[in-house]
């Protein structure tokens, strides 16, 4: 995730929220709500949705290009490691939902909806040249990758007990 594109001059900045900005906000405020939002942004969205989607597409690229047993093994170990990190986020979010109920749910919804709006906006405004770069790197168009990110996100949300947060389909 690079520079945040959301929020500049927007009246409702949380609607286009870059997860990296949510994590960075911890530098200034270290209250529990900021912590929950950062955990959701980092572990559930960054690692759990974007990371897992990328890993799936990259793994498919290995199959296309050659056998690469060393890379494949490294990839397997990296995914195993990431799944543990995602688990840390899932455990924490679940605990906060149990303890804080509607308040925790609203905070998670805010981050999820902001991220979905950001992704939709990036997709809509993607430079035409980006399409070829994307297909070259991932073997898929941006819309396909984004749909997989959203699918992974729904799986992570379901694992913390939120089946109806965010969009149902992309
Ligand atoms: Fe990680």
Tab-separated table of N, CA and C and ligand atoms in Angstrom:
chain	number	residue	atom	x	y	z
A	1	UNK	N	0.841	-1.195	0.000
A	1	UNK	CA	0.000	0.000	0.000
A	1	UNK	C	0.873	1.241	0.000
A	2	UNK	N	0.661	2.134	-0.894
A	2	UNK	CA	1.498	3.323	-0.985
A	2	UNK	C	0.837	4.516	-0.349
A	3	UNK	N	1.013	5.654	-0.945
A	3	UNK	CA	0.403	6.889	-0.446
A	3	UNK	C	-1.114	6.773	-0.429
A	4	UNK	N	-1.713	7.301	0.586
A	4	UNK	CA	-3.165	7.275	0.635
A	4	UNK	C	-3.739	8.165	-0.454
A	5	UNK	N	-4.741	7.678	-1.124
A	5	UNK	CA	-5.366	8.516	-2.140
A	5	UNK	C	-6.702	9.041	-1.631
A	6	UNK	N	-7.129	8.518	-0.519
A	6	UNK	CA	-8.452	8.887	-0.022
A	6	UNK	C	-8.420	10.104	0.855
A	7	UNK	N	-9.539	10.748	0.927
A	7	UNK	CA	-9.704	11.753	1.949
A	7	UNK	C	-9.349	13.165	1.587
A	8	UNK	N	-8.499	13.379	0.609
A	8	UNK	CA	-8.079	14.755	0.335
A	8	UNK	C	-9.248	15.613	-0.102
A	9	UNK	N	-9.548	16.601	0.708
A	9	UNK	CA	-10.597	17.548	0.350
A	9	UNK	C	-11.981	16.932	0.325
A	10	UNK	N	-12.095	15.747	0.879
A	10	UNK	CA	-13.386	15.071	0.862
A	10	UNK	C	-14.109	15.363	2.161
A	11	UNK	N	-15.419	15.560	2.078
A	11	UNK	CA	-16.154	15.911	3.290
A	11	UNK	C	-16.291	14.721	4.241
A	12	UNK	N	-16.273	13.515	3.694
A	12	UNK	CA	-16.358	12.327	4.552
A	12	UNK	C	-15.145	11.450	4.279
A	13	UNK	N	-13.995	11.866	4.861
A	13	UNK	CA	-12.727	11.225	4.502
A	13	UNK	C	-12.697	9.725	4.756
A	14	UNK	N	-13.477	9.242	5.732
A	14	UNK	CA	-13.385	7.813	6.038
A	14	UNK	C	-13.957	6.958	4.910
A	15	UNK	N	-14.661	7.592	3.970
A	15	UNK	CA	-15.254	6.811	2.885
A	15	UNK	C	-14.215	6.271	1.900
A	16	UNK	N	-13.052	6.928	1.816
A	16	UNK	CA	-11.994	6.417	0.948
A	16	UNK	C	-10.746	6.259	1.803
A	17	UNK	N	-10.723	5.247	2.600
A	17	UNK	CA	-9.679	5.179	3.601
A	17	UNK	C	-8.612	4.157	3.231
A	18	UNK	N	-7.372	4.627	3.148
A	18	UNK	CA	-6.246	3.738	2.883
A	18	UNK	C	-5.885	3.029	4.192
A	19	UNK	N	-5.882	1.672	4.185
A	19	UNK	CA	-5.551	0.942	5.417
A	19	UNK	C	-4.199	1.361	6.007
A	20	UNK	N	-3.247	1.763	5.152
A	20	UNK	CA	-1.928	2.175	5.656
A	20	UNK	C	-2.056	3.417	6.537
A	21	UNK	N	-2.968	4.315	6.185
A	21	UNK	CA	-3.186	5.516	7.004
A	21	UNK	C	-3.802	5.151	8.345
A	22	UNK	N	-4.669	4.148	8.339
A	22	UNK	CA	-5.322	3.705	9.581
A	22	UNK	C	-4.271	3.153	10.542
A	23	UNK	N	-3.317	2.397	10.002
A	23	UNK	CA	-2.248	1.841	10.835
A	23	UNK	C	-1.339	2.961	11.333
A	24	UNK	N	-1.014	3.892	10.441
A	24	UNK	CA	-0.119	5.009	10.784
A	24	UNK	C	-0.714	5.884	11.887
A	25	UNK	N	-2.045	5.938	11.955
A	25	UNK	CA	-2.710	6.776	12.964
A	25	UNK	C	-2.335	6.355	14.386
A	26	UNK	N	-1.872	5.114	14.544
A	26	UNK	CA	-1.461	4.620	15.872
A	26	UNK	C	-0.290	5.419	16.442
A	27	UNK	N	0.493	6.046	15.555
A	27	UNK	CA	1.625	6.841	16.030
A	27	UNK	C	1.138	8.011	16.872
A	28	UNK	N	-0.052	8.532	16.547
A	28	UNK	CA	-0.571	9.707	17.257
A	28	UNK	C	-1.564	9.340	18.354
A	29	UNK	N	-2.394	8.335	18.118
A	29	UNK	CA	-3.375	7.961	19.137
A	29	UNK	C	-3.325	6.461	19.400
A	30	UNK	N	-3.143	6.115	20.648
A	30	UNK	CA	-2.952	4.709	20.994
A	30	UNK	C	-4.095	4.168	21.858
A	31	UNK	N	-5.280	4.746	21.680
A	31	UNK	CA	-6.447	4.253	22.414
A	31	UNK	C	-6.922	2.935	21.801
A	32	UNK	N	-7.811	2.269	22.514
A	32	UNK	CA	-8.265	0.936	22.093
A	32	UNK	C	-8.994	0.937	20.758
A	33	UNK	N	-9.764	1.987	20.493
A	33	UNK	CA	-10.492	2.039	19.225
A	33	UNK	C	-9.533	2.184	18.043
A	34	UNK	N	-8.520	3.034	18.204
A	34	UNK	CA	-7.520	3.182	17.146
A	34	UNK	C	-6.782	1.860	16.938
A	35	UNK	N	-6.538	1.159	18.050
A	35	UNK	CA	-5.840	-0.121	17.976
A	35	UNK	C	-6.675	-1.149	17.205
A	36	UNK	N	-7.962	-1.213	17.516
A	36	UNK	CA	-8.839	-2.151	16.803
A	36	UNK	C	-8.865	-1.824	15.303
A	37	UNK	N	-8.994	-0.547	14.979
A	37	UNK	CA	-9.041	-0.165	13.564
A	37	UNK	C	-7.735	-0.534	12.859
A	38	UNK	N	-6.606	-0.308	13.543
A	38	UNK	CA	-5.303	-0.625	12.945
A	38	UNK	C	-5.141	-2.136	12.762
A	39	UNK	N	-5.598	-2.913	13.744
A	39	UNK	CA	-5.510	-4.376	13.653
A	39	UNK	C	-6.338	-4.877	12.471
A	40	UNK	N	-7.542	-4.322	12.317
A	40	UNK	CA	-8.402	-4.711	11.191
A	40	UNK	C	-7.734	-4.317	9.872
A	41	UNK	N	-7.200	-3.099	9.819
A	41	UNK	CA	-6.566	-2.614	8.586
A	41	UNK	C	-5.334	-3.448	8.235
A	42	UNK	N	-4.523	-3.772	9.239
A	42	UNK	CA	-3.267	-4.481	8.953
A	42	UNK	C	-3.470	-5.988	8.777
A	43	UNK	N	-4.051	-6.625	9.801
A	43	UNK	CA	-4.128	-8.090	9.774
A	43	UNK	C	-5.264	-8.619	8.890
A	44	UNK	N	-6.417	-7.978	8.941
A	44	UNK	CA	-7.555	-8.526	8.176
A	44	UNK	C	-7.581	-8.021	6.739
A	45	UNK	N	-7.226	-6.751	6.535
A	45	UNK	CA	-7.254	-6.218	5.168
A	45	UNK	C	-5.887	-6.369	4.493
A	46	UNK	N	-4.823	-5.856	5.126
A	46	UNK	CA	-3.491	-5.906	4.505
A	46	UNK	C	-3.011	-7.337	4.280
A	47	UNK	N	-2.900	-8.083	5.392
A	47	UNK	CA	-2.415	-9.459	5.283
A	47	UNK	C	-3.521	-10.420	4.851
A	48	UNK	N	-4.715	-10.227	5.433
A	48	UNK	CA	-5.782	-11.211	5.260
A	48	UNK	C	-6.507	-11.143	3.929
A	49	UNK	N	-6.555	-9.966	3.315
A	49	UNK	CA	-7.304	-9.845	2.059
A	49	UNK	C	-6.378	-9.536	0.884
A	50	UNK	N	-5.638	-8.424	0.961
A	50	UNK	CA	-4.738	-8.052	-0.143
A	50	UNK	C	-3.617	-9.091	-0.271
A	51	UNK	N	-3.003	-9.422	0.886
A	51	UNK	CA	-1.880	-10.364	0.876
A	51	UNK	C	-2.278	-11.731	0.347
A	52	UNK	N	-3.364	-12.273	0.871
A	52	UNK	CA	-3.794	-13.608	0.444
A	52	UNK	C	-4.174	-13.630	-1.028
A	53	UNK	N	-4.837	-12.597	-1.499
A	53	UNK	CA	-5.218	-12.532	-2.916
A	53	UNK	C	-3.959	-12.499	-3.789
A	54	UNK	N	-2.993	-11.640	-3.414
A	54	UNK	CA	-1.748	-11.550	-4.181
A	54	UNK	C	-1.024	-12.888	-4.214
A	55	UNK	N	-0.966	-13.545	-3.052
A	55	UNK	CA	-0.256	-14.821	-2.986
A	55	UNK	C	-0.881	-15.851	-3.930
A	56	UNK	N	-2.209	-15.863	-3.987
A	56	UNK	CA	-2.883	-16.806	-4.878
A	56	UNK	C	-2.550	-16.536	-6.342
A	57	UNK	N	-2.544	-15.268	-6.712
A	57	UNK	CA	-2.263	-14.936	-8.113
A	57	UNK	C	-0.805	-15.195	-8.462
A	58	UNK	N	0.095	-14.867	-7.522
A	58	UNK	CA	1.515	-15.093	-7.782
A	58	UNK	C	1.795	-16.584	-7.910
A	59	UNK	N	1.169	-17.388	-7.040
A	59	UNK	CA	1.356	-18.846	-7.114
A	59	UNK	C	0.912	-19.373	-8.480
A	60	UNK	N	-0.188	-18.827	-8.988
A	60	UNK	CA	-0.675	-19.254	-10.301
A	60	UNK	C	0.318	-18.857	-11.391
A	61	UNK	N	1.023	-17.731	-11.197
A	61	UNK	CA	2.026	-17.298	-12.175
A	61	UNK	C	3.210	-18.255	-12.211
A	62	UNK	N	3.609	-18.780	-11.044
A	62	UNK	CA	4.697	-19.766	-11.009
A	62	UNK	C	4.340	-20.946	-11.906
A	63	UNK	N	3.103	-21.417	-11.772
A	63	UNK	CA	2.665	-22.559	-12.577
A	63	UNK	C	2.783	-22.251	-14.064
A	64	UNK	N	2.501	-21.015	-14.421
A	64	UNK	CA	2.486	-20.634	-15.827
A	64	UNK	C	3.901	-20.561	-16.404
A	65	UNK	N	4.854	-20.076	-15.576
A	65	UNK	CA	6.187	-19.776	-16.086
A	65	UNK	C	7.155	-20.956	-15.991
A	66	UNK	N	7.058	-21.747	-14.925
A	66	UNK	CA	8.000	-22.852	-14.769
A	66	UNK	C	7.772	-23.557	-13.453
A	67	UNK	N	8.692	-24.473	-13.062
A	67	UNK	CA	8.402	-25.243	-11.843
A	67	UNK	C	8.905	-24.559	-10.564
A	68	UNK	N	10.055	-23.889	-10.568
A	68	UNK	CA	10.576	-23.115	-9.437
A	68	UNK	C	10.305	-23.745	-8.062
A	69	UNK	N	10.862	-24.929	-7.796
A	69	UNK	CA	10.554	-25.589	-6.508
A	69	UNK	C	10.983	-24.770	-5.288
A	70	UNK	N	12.125	-24.061	-5.362
A	70	UNK	CA	12.589	-23.270	-4.219
A	70	UNK	C	11.648	-22.123	-3.917
A	71	UNK	N	11.256	-21.421	-4.976
A	71	UNK	CA	10.325	-20.293	-4.803
A	71	UNK	C	8.990	-20.782	-4.269
A	72	UNK	N	8.585	-21.923	-4.786
A	72	UNK	CA	7.299	-22.473	-4.375
A	72	UNK	C	7.304	-22.816	-2.875
A	73	UNK	N	8.427	-23.394	-2.422
A	73	UNK	CA	8.545	-23.745	-1.002
A	73	UNK	C	8.589	-22.469	-0.150
A	74	UNK	N	9.332	-21.462	-0.618
A	74	UNK	CA	9.395	-20.186	0.111
A	74	UNK	C	8.000	-19.576	0.212
A	75	UNK	N	7.275	-19.679	-0.872
A	75	UNK	CA	5.918	-19.137	-0.911
A	75	UNK	C	5.013	-19.867	0.080
A	76	UNK	N	5.180	-21.199	0.134
A	76	UNK	CA	4.364	-22.003	1.054
A	76	UNK	C	4.631	-21.590	2.500
A	77	UNK	N	5.920	-21.394	2.828
A	77	UNK	CA	6.279	-21.005	4.195
A	77	UNK	C	5.792	-19.591	4.508
A	78	UNK	N	5.875	-18.704	3.508
A	78	UNK	CA	5.422	-17.324	3.716
A	78	UNK	C	3.920	-17.298	3.994
A	79	UNK	N	3.176	-18.099	3.225
A	79	UNK	CA	1.724	-18.139	3.430
A	79	UNK	C	1.410	-18.696	4.817
A	80	UNK	N	2.124	-19.750	5.217
A	80	UNK	CA	1.894	-20.346	6.541
A	80	UNK	C	2.143	-19.306	7.644
A	81	UNK	N	3.208	-18.520	7.454
A	81	UNK	CA	3.540	-17.479	8.426
A	81	UNK	C	2.449	-16.404	8.467
A	82	UNK	N	2.014	-15.986	7.278
A	82	UNK	CA	0.992	-14.942	7.201
A	82	UNK	C	-0.323	-15.385	7.838
A	83	UNK	N	-0.655	-16.661	7.669
A	83	UNK	CA	-1.903	-17.168	8.248
A	83	UNK	C	-1.873	-17.005	9.768
A	84	UNK	N	-0.685	-17.178	10.369
A	84	UNK	CA	-0.559	-16.963	11.824
A	84	UNK	C	-0.820	-15.498	12.162
A	85	UNK	N	-0.250	-14.605	11.369
A	85	UNK	CA	-0.444	-13.169	11.653
A	85	UNK	C	-1.914	-12.796	11.525
A	86	UNK	N	-2.559	-13.332	10.493
A	86	UNK	CA	-3.986	-13.058	10.293
A	86	UNK	C	-4.763	-13.557	11.513
A	87	UNK	N	-4.342	-14.727	12.036
A	87	UNK	CA	-4.988	-15.296	13.213
A	87	UNK	C	-4.911	-14.374	14.425
A	88	UNK	N	-3.806	-13.654	14.552
A	88	UNK	CA	-3.657	-12.698	15.660
A	88	UNK	C	-4.742	-11.628	15.545
A	89	UNK	N	-4.928	-11.121	14.327
A	89	UNK	CA	-5.944	-10.099	14.096
A	89	UNK	C	-7.355	-10.626	14.315
A	90	UNK	N	-7.597	-11.847	13.848
A	90	UNK	CA	-8.920	-12.465	13.997
A	90	UNK	C	-9.245	-12.632	15.484
A	91	UNK	N	-8.275	-13.134	16.271
A	91	UNK	CA	-8.509	-13.340	17.708
A	91	UNK	C	-8.826	-12.027	18.404
A	92	UNK	N	-8.033	-11.000	18.073
A	92	UNK	CA	-8.239	-9.716	18.746
A	92	UNK	C	-9.596	-9.112	18.376
A	93	UNK	N	-9.934	-9.133	17.079
A	93	UNK	CA	-11.214	-8.550	16.632
A	93	UNK	C	-12.388	-9.285	17.267
A	94	UNK	N	-12.286	-10.609	17.341
A	94	UNK	CA	-13.350	-11.402	17.978
A	94	UNK	C	-13.523	-11.016	19.439
A	95	UNK	N	-12.402	-10.872	20.130
A	95	UNK	CA	-12.450	-10.530	21.556
A	95	UNK	C	-13.112	-9.169	21.757
A	96	UNK	N	-12.753	-8.210	20.883
A	96	UNK	CA	-13.338	-6.870	21.001
A	96	UNK	C	-14.831	-6.893	20.677
A	97	UNK	N	-15.230	-7.732	19.711
A	97	UNK	CA	-16.658	-7.836	19.374
A	97	UNK	C	-17.435	-8.446	20.541
A	98	UNK	N	-16.821	-9.410	21.195
A	98	UNK	CA	-17.473	-10.028	22.355
A	98	UNK	C	-17.620	-9.011	23.478
A	99	UNK	N	-16.577	-8.239	23.691
A	99	UNK	CA	-16.579	-7.298	24.817
A	99	UNK	C	-17.362	-6.023	24.516
A	100	UNK	N	-17.184	-5.471	23.308
A	100	UNK	CA	-17.728	-4.140	23.020
A	100	UNK	C	-18.902	-4.134	22.045
A	101	UNK	N	-19.280	-5.301	21.522
A	101	UNK	CA	-20.463	-5.421	20.684
A	101	UNK	C	-20.592	-4.403	19.569
A	102	UNK	N	-21.695	-3.642	19.627
A	102	UNK	CA	-22.056	-2.731	18.525
A	102	UNK	C	-20.974	-1.691	18.248
A	103	UNK	N	-20.292	-1.253	19.304
A	103	UNK	CA	-19.260	-0.231	19.109
A	103	UNK	C	-18.101	-0.781	18.274
A	104	UNK	N	-17.648	-1.986	18.628
A	104	UNK	CA	-16.558	-2.617	17.877
A	104	UNK	C	-17.002	-2.892	16.442
A	105	UNK	N	-18.228	-3.352	16.295
A	105	UNK	CA	-18.763	-3.647	14.976
A	105	UNK	C	-18.775	-2.395	14.091
A	106	UNK	N	-19.188	-1.266	14.664
A	106	UNK	CA	-19.238	-0.014	13.902
A	106	UNK	C	-17.838	0.412	13.461
A	107	UNK	N	-16.854	0.226	14.327
A	107	UNK	CA	-15.479	0.601	13.972
A	107	UNK	C	-14.968	-0.276	12.831
A	108	UNK	N	-15.269	-1.562	12.907
A	108	UNK	CA	-14.823	-2.488	11.859
A	108	UNK	C	-15.527	-2.146	10.539
A	109	UNK	N	-16.825	-1.870	10.617
A	109	UNK	CA	-17.578	-1.493	9.413
A	109	UNK	C	-16.983	-0.249	8.755
A	110	UNK	N	-16.620	0.704	9.590
A	110	UNK	CA	-16.058	1.957	9.065
A	110	UNK	C	-14.801	1.685	8.237
A	111	UNK	N	-13.916	0.838	8.776
A	111	UNK	CA	-12.662	0.536	8.083
A	111	UNK	C	-12.931	-0.278	6.813
A	112	UNK	N	-13.805	-1.253	6.915
A	112	UNK	CA	-14.108	-2.116	5.773
A	112	UNK	C	-14.749	-1.312	4.638
A	113	UNK	N	-15.724	-0.481	4.988
A	113	UNK	CA	-16.410	0.299	3.953
A	113	UNK	C	-15.477	1.332	3.323
A	114	UNK	N	-14.619	1.928	4.146
A	114	UNK	CA	-13.640	2.881	3.616
A	114	UNK	C	-12.690	2.212	2.636
A	115	UNK	N	-12.271	0.997	2.971
A	115	UNK	CA	-11.362	0.252	2.097
A	115	UNK	C	-12.055	-0.139	0.791
A	116	UNK	N	-13.306	-0.579	0.885
A	116	UNK	CA	-14.041	-0.951	-0.330
A	116	UNK	C	-14.219	0.255	-1.249
A	117	UNK	N	-14.524	1.404	-0.649
A	117	UNK	CA	-14.693	2.624	-1.458
A	117	UNK	C	-13.375	3.016	-2.117
A	118	UNK	N	-12.273	2.854	-1.380
A	118	UNK	CA	-10.951	3.170	-1.935
A	118	UNK	C	-10.640	2.259	-3.122
A	119	UNK	N	-10.869	0.955	-2.955
A	119	UNK	CA	-10.590	0.005	-4.038
A	119	UNK	C	-11.436	0.270	-5.266
A	120	UNK	N	-12.716	0.535	-5.041
A	120	UNK	CA	-13.616	0.842	-6.165
A	120	UNK	C	-13.115	2.067	-6.923
A	121	UNK	N	-12.694	3.070	-6.147
A	121	UNK	CA	-12.239	4.319	-6.743
A	121	UNK	C	-10.943	4.107	-7.530
A	122	UNK	N	-10.008	3.339	-6.962
A	122	UNK	CA	-8.747	3.059	-7.668
A	122	UNK	C	-9.016	2.319	-8.973
A	123	UNK	N	-9.937	1.368	-8.913
A	123	UNK	CA	-10.277	0.571	-10.087
A	123	UNK	C	-10.886	1.461	-11.175
A	124	UNK	N	-11.764	2.337	-10.732
A	124	UNK	CA	-12.474	3.215	-11.662
A	124	UNK	C	-11.514	4.189	-12.342
A	125	UNK	N	-10.502	4.656	-11.592
A	125	UNK	CA	-9.607	5.686	-12.120
A	125	UNK	C	-8.237	5.148	-12.537
A	126	UNK	N	-8.108	3.834	-12.654
A	126	UNK	CA	-6.818	3.243	-13.024
A	126	UNK	C	-6.376	3.739	-14.398
A	127	UNK	N	-5.083	4.098	-14.492
A	127	UNK	CA	-4.548	4.541	-15.785
A	127	UNK	C	-4.584	3.371	-16.760
A	128	UNK	N	-4.883	3.653	-18.028
A	128	UNK	CA	-5.006	2.572	-19.017
A	128	UNK	C	-3.749	1.694	-19.098
A	129	UNK	N	-2.562	2.292	-18.986
A	129	UNK	CA	-1.316	1.536	-19.079
A	129	UNK	C	-1.144	0.522	-17.966
A	130	UNK	N	-1.824	0.784	-16.848
A	130	UNK	CA	-1.708	-0.090	-15.685
A	130	UNK	C	-2.248	-1.486	-15.967
A	131	UNK	N	-3.217	-1.538	-16.852
A	131	UNK	CA	-3.880	-2.804	-17.152
A	131	UNK	C	-2.880	-3.850	-17.637
A	132	UNK	N	-1.995	-3.453	-18.583
A	132	UNK	CA	-1.011	-4.388	-19.121
A	132	UNK	C	-0.013	-4.804	-18.050
A	133	UNK	N	0.423	-3.831	-17.214
A	133	UNK	CA	1.356	-4.150	-16.132
A	133	UNK	C	0.746	-5.182	-15.201
A	134	UNK	N	-0.510	-4.992	-14.897
A	134	UNK	CA	-1.222	-5.880	-13.983
A	134	UNK	C	-1.311	-7.287	-14.551
A	135	UNK	N	-1.719	-7.353	-15.803
A	135	UNK	CA	-1.886	-8.664	-16.436
A	135	UNK	C	-0.527	-9.350	-16.525
A	136	UNK	N	0.531	-8.557	-16.790
A	136	UNK	CA	1.878	-9.122	-16.864
A	136	UNK	C	2.333	-9.686	-15.523
A	137	UNK	N	2.044	-8.956	-14.437
A	137	UNK	CA	2.527	-9.352	-13.113
A	137	UNK	C	1.657	-10.435	-12.477
A	138	UNK	N	0.365	-10.298	-12.608
A	138	UNK	CA	-0.550	-11.196	-11.891
A	138	UNK	C	-1.277	-12.186	-12.789
A	139	UNK	N	-1.213	-11.976	-14.094
A	139	UNK	CA	-1.955	-12.845	-14.996
A	139	UNK	C	-3.441	-12.609	-14.923
A	140	UNK	N	-3.805	-11.443	-14.400
A	140	UNK	CA	-5.227	-11.133	-14.268
A	140	UNK	C	-5.420	-9.620	-14.331
A	141	UNK	N	-6.597	-9.209	-14.703
A	141	UNK	CA	-6.890	-7.771	-14.756
A	141	UNK	C	-7.179	-7.250	-13.356
A	142	UNK	N	-7.018	-5.924	-13.173
A	142	UNK	CA	-7.262	-5.340	-11.848
A	142	UNK	C	-8.624	-5.724	-11.262
A	143	UNK	N	-9.662	-5.757	-12.099
A	143	UNK	CA	-11.003	-6.069	-11.588
A	143	UNK	C	-11.071	-7.484	-11.018
A	144	UNK	N	-10.326	-8.397	-11.656
A	144	UNK	CA	-10.306	-9.792	-11.187
A	144	UNK	C	-9.582	-9.895	-9.849
A	145	UNK	N	-8.463	-9.175	-9.753
A	145	UNK	CA	-7.695	-9.183	-8.500
A	145	UNK	C	-8.516	-8.546	-7.377
A	146	UNK	N	-9.183	-7.451	-7.680
A	146	UNK	CA	-10.011	-6.754	-6.682
A	146	UNK	C	-11.158	-7.648	-6.207
A	147	UNK	N	-11.751	-8.386	-7.138
A	147	UNK	CA	-12.832	-9.308	-6.754
A	147	UNK	C	-12.306	-10.376	-5.799
A	148	UNK	N	-11.069	-10.840	-6.030
A	148	UNK	CA	-10.481	-11.850	-5.142
A	148	UNK	C	-10.144	-11.236	-3.769
A	149	UNK	N	-9.665	-9.986	-3.770
A	149	UNK	CA	-9.404	-9.287	-2.499
A	149	UNK	C	-10.703	-9.207	-1.688
A	150	UNK	N	-11.787	-8.848	-2.345
A	150	UNK	CA	-13.080	-8.730	-1.652
A	150	UNK	C	-13.591	-10.086	-1.173
A	151	UNK	N	-13.324	-11.128	-1.953
A	151	UNK	CA	-13.744	-12.466	-1.541
A	151	UNK	C	-12.978	-12.888	-0.281
A	152	UNK	N	-11.668	-12.639	-0.290
A	152	UNK	CA	-10.852	-12.955	0.896
A	152	UNK	C	-11.334	-12.143	2.101
A	153	UNK	N	-11.667	-10.885	1.864
A	153	UNK	CA	-12.131	-10.020	2.955
A	153	UNK	C	-13.414	-10.577	3.577
A	154	UNK	N	-14.325	-11.048	2.724
A	154	UNK	CA	-15.573	-11.628	3.261
A	154	UNK	C	-15.285	-12.868	4.105
A	155	UNK	N	-14.280	-13.660	3.680
A	155	UNK	CA	-13.906	-14.848	4.464
A	155	UNK	C	-13.359	-14.441	5.829
A	156	UNK	N	-12.506	-13.412	5.854
A	156	UNK	CA	-11.929	-12.954	7.130
A	156	UNK	C	-13.020	-12.392	8.033
A	157	UNK	N	-13.951	-11.645	7.449
A	157	UNK	CA	-15.039	-11.059	8.252
A	157	UNK	C	-15.931	-12.159	8.810
A	158	UNK	N	-16.160	-13.184	8.009
A	158	UNK	CA	-16.980	-14.297	8.483
A	158	UNK	C	-16.284	-14.979	9.661
A	159	UNK	N	-14.963	-15.042	9.612
A	159	UNK	CA	-14.235	-15.731	10.682
A	159	UNK	C	-14.271	-14.945	11.993
A	160	UNK	N	-14.588	-13.657	11.935
A	160	UNK	CA	-14.769	-12.925	13.204
A	160	UNK	C	-16.259	-12.786	13.530
A	161	UNK	N	-17.096	-13.451	12.761
A	161	UNK	CA	-18.528	-13.475	13.078
A	161	UNK	C	-19.331	-12.374	12.428
A	162	UNK	N	-18.740	-11.677	11.447
A	162	UNK	CA	-19.483	-10.614	10.755
A	162	UNK	C	-19.741	-11.059	9.313
A	163	UNK	N	-20.925	-11.588	9.083
A	163	UNK	CA	-21.239	-12.087	7.735
A	163	UNK	C	-21.874	-11.015	6.864
A	164	UNK	N	-22.377	-9.970	7.495
A	164	UNK	CA	-23.130	-8.994	6.720
A	164	UNK	C	-22.511	-7.611	6.715
A	165	UNK	N	-21.179	-7.585	6.899
A	165	UNK	CA	-20.474	-6.314	6.824
A	165	UNK	C	-19.879	-6.201	5.432
A	166	UNK	N	-19.968	-5.005	4.870
A	166	UNK	CA	-19.397	-4.798	3.546
A	166	UNK	C	-20.329	-5.330	2.469
A	167	UNK	N	-19.838	-5.279	1.242
A	167	UNK	CA	-20.686	-5.705	0.136
A	167	UNK	C	-20.805	-7.211	0.074
A	168	UNK	N	-21.937	-7.686	-0.379
A	168	UNK	CA	-22.134	-9.130	-0.513
A	168	UNK	C	-21.365	-9.702	-1.693
A	169	UNK	N	-21.368	-8.972	-2.810
A	169	UNK	CA	-20.613	-9.451	-3.969
A	169	UNK	C	-20.011	-8.257	-4.681
A	170	UNK	N	-19.037	-8.535	-5.533
A	170	UNK	CA	-18.362	-7.430	-6.214
A	170	UNK	C	-18.810	-7.341	-7.649
B	1	LIG	FE1	2.598	-10.728	8.252
